[in-house]
Each structure stands twice: as structure tokens, then as C-alpha cells.
Amino acid sequence: MQLVDTHVHINFDVFQSELEAIRDRWRQAGVVGLVHSCVEPSEAATIRALADQFPELSYAVGLHPLDAEKWTSETTNKILSLARSDTRVVAIGEMGLDFFKAENQQQQKAVFEAQLAIAKQLNLPVIIHCRDASAPMKTLLQEFWERNGSVKGVMHCWGGTPEETQWFLDLGFYISFSGIVTFKNAQSIQASAVMVPSDRLLIETDCPFLAPVPKRGKRNEPAYVRYVAECVASLRDVPLETLATQTTQNAIALFGLTLPTESVSSTECYTTNL
């Protein structure tokens, strides 16, 4: 069985003392590919070094909406240069809108649209963060599509209602579910996980955040994407192997991944004592 964790942040300090052990655990869990997201372009050198260290890791470059104030006149060229300099850059992001307690909504929209334009120019998918902003996100994307044509991508760590989920499916997006889908009170997200077509479904950890049940409250890590896969498979009433195969194929299709063939242990090595 092969899994792809489509959203990680293993460059964070909380991982640095045991990266090799974390790598061993994700390989034992069947994780054959990871997409490392980027909070701001200054992270790119560190993320690139991780990709050198772990051949199953691809990455994105971009600016998170909560850091929108860091956008300058040079940021577009910086992201373009970083994306063009390494074939392991498979997306622009994470980017988007986060209106939870936000006072800079217009700035976020401008920065988001600028990064959509970069993705369009490079023909790369986008990794979208959307918190408390589904309606304005839909409107902005529709207007961008009308002016410039569509951009492919994923709504990451998705937490929207089934109705909102359909908005972004209609715009052509993949939908990625994180550990939140395993939470007991996440009925609306679970309903969304059931309705997403099998060829648009992705899974992720968003580690080190949002560890899934049964690890909730602990530091999250890529190996735990297995728990997300198990939960989504159960919700959709399909075998885990079927869910794993489909989501891995989807990750390859969206991000153009070339997965290593030698770095991951067999399914028999997996233990629920991760």
C-alpha cells in the first residue's frame, strides 16, 4: 500500500531533533511521497535541503495569507525564480484567504490573486488555504477564471460544508482532508469527505498541526496520514487499499509527482503503535 501526504511542514523546529526517526516512521506507514508546503519564500532554502535529504519529498513555494503583509514588489520575481530553479517545485502555495480575526482582507485578496497569476504563468497547481472565507474565495476565483482562465489546485485541510465543497469542485479543484476529518464533532467535514468524487480526493496531515484521532493533541507527523486514510475509507465505505491507491494516483495527477521506488518499506512493516 502506498500513501501520499500532500501537505507537510517538516521544516518547523519541532521536528529537527529527530527527522531521521520521523522519516523511518512515515516509510513504515507506507508513505511514498510528501508535498512540503511553504509559508513564505524565505523557507525555500531549508525546504530544498529537506528534499535533498528525502527523495520522496516535493515542495511548493508561496506566501501564506497570514503573512500577506510581507509581500513586496520583489516577491513575484522571488517566487518565479524559486519555482523555476528546481524541478521538485510542484505547486505555488500555500496561499489563499484567512479571514479569522483578519483586518487585512483586501491585502490578502491582492496577494492571493498575484500568486494565482504566478501559477497560471508557470502552469503549476495552487495549494489553497481557506479559513472563514469560502464565499469571497469562490467569488475571487470565479472572477480570476473569467479574466485569465482557470488554474488547477487543491483546497487543503478542507473544513467547509458540503455546499461549499461543491463550489470548489465545480471550479475544478481537488479537496484534501486532514486529521480534522477524524474528529468526533466534524460531521459536516465528514459529509464533505463522502461526497467528493474519487478522482478529486486527497489526504494530508498538515503536520505538525491537527494530529488525527488516535493521536489528537500530540504533535502531528507524516506517518499519521495513515489514520486520515483509514477514517476517510471508512466514511466512504471502501477498502483502505482502494482509498490509498486512488488518493496516491490523484496526488500524482495533480502535482506531477515521480515517486521513488526504493525508499518505502512494505505494508507488512506498518504498526498501529506509531
Short mmCIF file of C-alpha atoms in Angstrom, two decimals:
data_model
loop_
_atom_site.label_atom_id
_atom_site.label_comp_id
_atom_site.label_asym_id
_atom_site.label_seq_id
_atom_site.Cartn_x
_atom_site.Cartn_y
_atom_site.Cartn_z
CA MET A 1 0.00 0.00 0.00
CA GLN A 2 1.25 3.47 -0.92
CA LEU A 3 0.15 6.81 0.55
CA VAL A 4 0.99 10.41 -0.29
CA ASP A 5 0.82 13.12 2.39
CA THR A 6 0.01 16.16 0.28
CA HIS A 7 0.68 18.82 2.91
CA VAL A 8 3.52 18.85 5.46
CA HIS A 9 5.69 21.39 7.27
CA ILE A 10 8.59 19.25 8.47
CA ASN A 11 10.96 22.23 8.31
CA PHE A 12 9.47 23.51 11.57
CA ASP A 13 11.79 23.46 14.58
CA VAL A 14 9.63 20.93 16.43
CA PHE A 15 10.88 18.19 14.05
CA GLN A 16 14.57 18.98 13.76
CA SER A 17 15.92 16.79 16.57
CA GLU A 18 14.53 13.54 15.12
CA LEU A 19 13.99 13.91 11.40
CA GLU A 20 15.55 10.54 10.58
CA ALA A 21 13.25 8.73 13.02
CA ILE A 22 10.23 10.61 11.64
CA ARG A 23 11.31 9.58 8.14
CA ASP A 24 11.58 5.94 9.23
CA ARG A 25 8.07 6.07 10.67
CA TRP A 26 6.48 7.54 7.55
CA ARG A 27 8.16 4.90 5.41
CA GLN A 28 6.95 2.15 7.72
CA ALA A 29 3.43 3.56 7.42
CA GLY A 30 3.57 3.28 3.62
CA VAL A 31 4.07 6.97 2.82
CA VAL A 32 5.91 7.12 -0.51
CA GLY A 33 5.50 10.80 -1.26
CA LEU A 34 5.17 14.10 0.56
CA VAL A 35 4.39 17.60 -0.69
CA HIS A 36 6.02 20.19 1.54
CA SER A 37 4.10 23.43 1.72
CA CYS A 38 5.73 26.84 2.10
CA VAL A 39 4.62 29.61 4.46
CA GLU A 40 6.91 32.25 2.95
CA PRO A 41 9.62 32.26 0.25
CA SER A 42 12.41 32.63 2.82
CA GLU A 43 11.75 28.99 3.79
CA ALA A 44 12.67 27.71 0.34
CA ALA A 45 16.36 27.02 1.02
CA THR A 46 15.57 24.92 4.08
CA ILE A 47 12.81 23.04 2.27
CA ARG A 48 15.10 22.39 -0.68
CA ALA A 49 17.68 20.91 1.70
CA LEU A 50 14.99 18.58 3.06
CA ALA A 51 14.16 17.50 -0.50
CA ASP A 52 17.86 16.73 -0.96
CA GLN A 53 17.75 14.62 2.19
CA PHE A 54 14.47 12.82 1.49
CA PRO A 55 13.93 11.85 -2.18
CA GLU A 56 10.19 11.28 -1.68
CA LEU A 57 9.67 14.97 -0.88
CA SER A 58 8.48 17.54 -3.42
CA TYR A 59 7.58 21.09 -2.44
CA ALA A 60 5.75 24.32 -3.10
CA VAL A 61 6.78 27.97 -2.86
CA GLY A 62 4.46 30.78 -1.90
CA LEU A 63 3.21 33.14 0.79
CA HIS A 64 0.61 32.22 3.41
CA PRO A 65 -2.33 34.65 3.78
CA LEU A 66 -1.45 35.30 7.42
CA ASP A 67 1.87 36.65 6.17
CA ALA A 68 0.35 38.79 3.42
CA GLU A 69 1.95 41.93 4.87
CA LYS A 70 5.36 40.51 3.88
CA TRP A 71 4.53 40.81 0.17
CA THR A 72 6.73 43.35 -1.61
CA SER A 73 7.36 44.43 -5.17
CA GLU A 74 10.07 41.78 -5.37
CA THR A 75 8.04 38.82 -4.13
CA THR A 76 6.62 37.85 -7.52
CA ASN A 77 10.08 37.57 -9.06
CA LYS A 78 11.35 35.71 -6.00
CA ILE A 79 8.63 33.06 -6.24
CA LEU A 80 9.07 32.78 -10.00
CA SER A 81 12.82 32.31 -9.61
CA LEU A 82 12.48 29.71 -6.88
CA ALA A 83 9.87 27.75 -8.79
CA ARG A 84 11.93 27.73 -11.97
CA SER A 85 15.15 26.76 -10.22
CA ASP A 86 14.13 23.30 -9.03
CA THR A 87 12.02 20.67 -10.78
CA ARG A 88 10.92 19.43 -7.36
CA VAL A 89 8.76 22.56 -7.01
CA VAL A 90 5.35 21.16 -7.93
CA ALA A 91 2.98 23.91 -6.76
CA ILE A 92 2.56 27.52 -5.67
CA GLY A 93 1.49 27.90 -2.06
CA GLU A 94 0.32 27.71 0.41
CA MET A 95 -1.71 30.75 -0.44
CA GLY A 96 -5.28 31.89 -0.01
CA LEU A 97 -7.55 33.74 2.39
CA ASP A 98 -7.77 33.54 6.17
CA PHE A 99 -10.46 35.88 7.49
CA PHE A 100 -10.46 34.50 11.03
CA LYS A 101 -9.81 37.68 13.05
CA ALA A 102 -8.29 39.25 9.91
CA GLU A 103 -8.21 43.01 9.41
CA ASN A 104 -6.35 42.96 6.08
CA GLN A 105 -8.85 41.24 3.83
CA GLN A 106 -8.13 43.41 0.79
CA GLN A 107 -4.40 42.88 1.16
CA GLN A 108 -4.90 39.13 1.39
CA LYS A 109 -7.03 39.15 -1.75
CA ALA A 110 -4.40 41.11 -3.69
CA VAL A 111 -1.59 38.78 -2.61
CA PHE A 112 -3.68 35.72 -3.38
CA GLU A 113 -4.53 36.97 -6.85
CA ALA A 114 -0.88 37.77 -7.55
CA GLN A 115 0.05 34.19 -6.71
CA LEU A 116 -2.75 32.81 -8.87
CA ALA A 117 -1.18 34.76 -11.73
CA ILE A 118 2.21 33.20 -10.97
CA ALA A 119 0.71 29.72 -11.02
CA LYS A 120 -1.05 30.47 -14.29
CA GLN A 121 2.20 31.72 -15.82
CA LEU A 122 4.13 28.63 -14.71
CA ASN A 123 1.28 26.15 -15.32
CA LEU A 124 1.59 24.89 -11.75
CA PRO A 125 -1.22 23.94 -9.37
CA VAL A 126 -2.01 26.01 -6.30
CA ILE A 127 -2.29 24.89 -2.68
CA ILE A 128 -5.10 26.95 -1.17
CA HIS A 129 -5.63 27.78 2.49
CA CYS A 130 -9.20 28.95 3.12
CA ARG A 131 -10.43 29.78 6.62
CA ASP A 132 -13.70 31.61 7.25
CA ALA A 133 -13.56 32.85 3.66
CA SER A 134 -15.33 30.34 1.40
CA ALA A 135 -17.77 32.78 -0.21
CA PRO A 136 -15.20 35.51 -1.01
CA MET A 137 -12.79 32.80 -2.14
CA LYS A 138 -15.36 31.43 -4.59
CA THR A 139 -16.07 34.91 -5.94
CA LEU A 140 -12.40 35.79 -6.36
CA LEU A 141 -11.65 32.53 -8.15
CA GLN A 142 -14.64 32.85 -10.45
CA GLU A 143 -13.60 36.38 -11.41
CA PHE A 144 -9.99 35.32 -11.97
CA TRP A 145 -11.15 32.39 -14.13
CA GLU A 146 -13.27 34.74 -16.25
CA ARG A 147 -10.38 37.15 -16.85
CA ASN A 148 -7.44 34.77 -17.09
CA GLY A 149 -8.61 31.18 -17.41
CA SER A 150 -8.62 28.51 -14.74
CA VAL A 151 -5.80 27.30 -12.51
CA LYS A 152 -5.72 23.77 -11.12
CA GLY A 153 -5.14 23.11 -7.45
CA VAL A 154 -6.30 21.80 -4.10
CA MET A 155 -8.32 23.15 -1.23
CA HIS A 156 -6.06 21.94 1.55
CA CYS A 157 -7.03 20.94 5.10
CA TRP A 158 -10.60 21.35 3.97
CA GLY A 159 -13.14 22.32 6.61
CA GLY A 160 -16.11 23.52 4.59
CA THR A 161 -19.69 22.36 4.34
CA PRO A 162 -20.87 20.04 1.55
CA GLU A 163 -22.37 23.06 -0.22
CA GLU A 164 -19.06 24.92 -0.09
CA THR A 165 -17.24 21.77 -1.13
CA GLN A 166 -19.36 21.64 -4.27
CA TRP A 167 -18.44 25.25 -5.11
CA PHE A 168 -14.78 24.33 -5.37
CA LEU A 169 -15.39 21.02 -7.08
CA ASP A 170 -17.31 22.99 -9.72
CA LEU A 171 -14.23 25.20 -10.14
CA GLY A 172 -12.14 22.12 -10.84
CA PHE A 173 -10.33 21.77 -7.52
CA TYR A 174 -9.21 18.72 -5.64
CA ILE A 175 -10.27 18.56 -1.99
CA SER A 176 -7.80 17.41 0.68
CA PHE A 177 -8.77 16.19 4.11
CA SER A 178 -6.57 16.38 7.19
CA GLY A 179 -6.80 14.95 10.69
CA ILE A 180 -9.84 17.13 11.36
CA VAL A 181 -11.95 14.61 9.46
CA THR A 182 -11.28 12.10 12.26
CA PHE A 183 -12.67 14.37 14.99
CA LYS A 184 -15.97 13.28 16.52
CA ASN A 185 -17.64 16.69 16.08
CA ALA A 186 -16.60 17.12 12.43
CA GLN A 187 -19.83 15.83 10.91
CA SER A 188 -20.01 18.48 8.18
CA ILE A 189 -16.43 17.80 7.09
CA GLN A 190 -17.10 14.07 7.17
CA ALA A 191 -20.12 14.62 4.93
CA SER A 192 -17.87 16.50 2.51
CA ALA A 193 -15.39 13.62 2.57
CA VAL A 194 -18.15 11.28 1.45
CA MET A 195 -19.37 13.44 -1.43
CA VAL A 196 -16.07 14.31 -3.13
CA PRO A 197 -15.63 12.28 -6.33
CA SER A 198 -12.94 9.63 -6.02
CA ASP A 199 -10.77 11.29 -8.68
CA ARG A 200 -10.67 14.61 -6.76
CA LEU A 201 -9.85 13.30 -3.30
CA LEU A 202 -6.57 13.88 -1.45
CA ILE A 203 -5.32 13.29 2.09
CA GLU A 204 -2.79 15.15 4.23
CA THR A 205 -1.56 15.73 7.76
CA ASP A 206 -0.75 19.47 7.71
CA CYS A 207 1.83 18.41 10.30
CA PRO A 208 2.83 19.44 12.89
CA PHE A 209 -0.76 20.65 13.36
CA LEU A 210 -4.10 18.83 13.76
CA ALA A 211 -3.00 15.31 14.62
CA PRO A 212 -5.77 12.82 13.83
CA VAL A 213 -7.51 10.54 16.27
CA PRO A 214 -5.99 8.48 17.94
CA LYS A 215 -3.05 10.93 18.18
CA ARG A 216 -5.15 14.06 18.69
CA GLY A 217 -3.44 16.59 20.93
CA LYS A 218 0.04 15.37 20.06
CA ARG A 219 2.50 16.69 17.51
CA ASN A 220 1.39 15.52 14.09
CA GLU A 221 3.76 13.86 11.63
CA PRO A 222 3.56 12.35 8.12
CA ALA A 223 3.13 8.75 9.30
CA TYR A 224 -0.22 9.74 10.76
CA VAL A 225 -1.70 10.32 7.31
CA ARG A 226 -2.48 6.62 7.55
CA TYR A 227 -5.11 7.41 10.19
CA VAL A 228 -6.66 10.02 7.91
CA ALA A 229 -6.78 7.47 5.11
CA GLU A 230 -8.40 4.87 7.38
CA CYS A 231 -11.07 7.34 8.50
CA VAL A 232 -11.92 8.56 5.01
CA ALA A 233 -12.03 4.99 3.69
CA SER A 234 -14.44 4.05 6.48
CA LEU A 235 -16.64 7.08 5.82
CA ARG A 236 -16.78 6.25 2.11
CA ASP A 237 -17.26 2.51 2.80
CA VAL A 238 -14.33 1.45 0.63
CA PRO A 239 -11.29 -0.70 1.46
CA LEU A 240 -8.28 1.19 2.77
CA GLU A 241 -6.21 -0.13 -0.14
CA THR A 242 -8.70 1.35 -2.61
CA LEU A 243 -8.61 4.74 -0.90
CA ALA A 244 -4.81 4.68 -0.76
CA THR A 245 -4.46 3.81 -4.43
CA GLN A 246 -6.92 6.46 -5.56
CA THR A 247 -5.52 9.30 -3.46
CA THR A 248 -1.96 8.44 -4.48
CA GLN A 249 -2.97 8.46 -8.14
CA ASN A 250 -4.70 11.79 -7.60
CA ALA A 251 -1.61 13.30 -5.99
CA ILE A 252 0.50 12.14 -8.92
CA ALA A 253 -2.02 13.60 -11.38
CA LEU A 254 -2.30 17.00 -9.69
CA PHE A 255 1.31 17.59 -8.75
CA GLY A 256 3.06 15.59 -11.47
CA LEU A 257 4.90 13.58 -8.83
CA THR A 258 7.54 11.00 -9.66
CA LEU A 259 7.58 8.73 -6.64
CA PRO A 260 10.74 6.91 -5.51
CA THR A 261 10.63 3.16 -5.91
CA GLU A 262 13.11 2.12 -3.24
CA SER A 263 12.57 4.22 -0.13
CA VAL A 264 9.43 2.77 1.45
CA SER A 265 9.02 -0.37 3.49
CA SER A 266 6.23 -2.83 2.71
CA THR A 267 2.79 -2.62 4.23
CA GLU A 268 3.67 -5.54 6.50
CA CYS A 269 6.07 -3.23 8.35
CA TYR A 270 3.24 -0.94 9.41
CA THR A 271 2.26 -0.97 13.05
CA THR A 272 -0.58 0.83 14.73
CA ASN A 273 1.86 1.74 17.52
CA LEU A 274 3.19 4.70 15.52
#
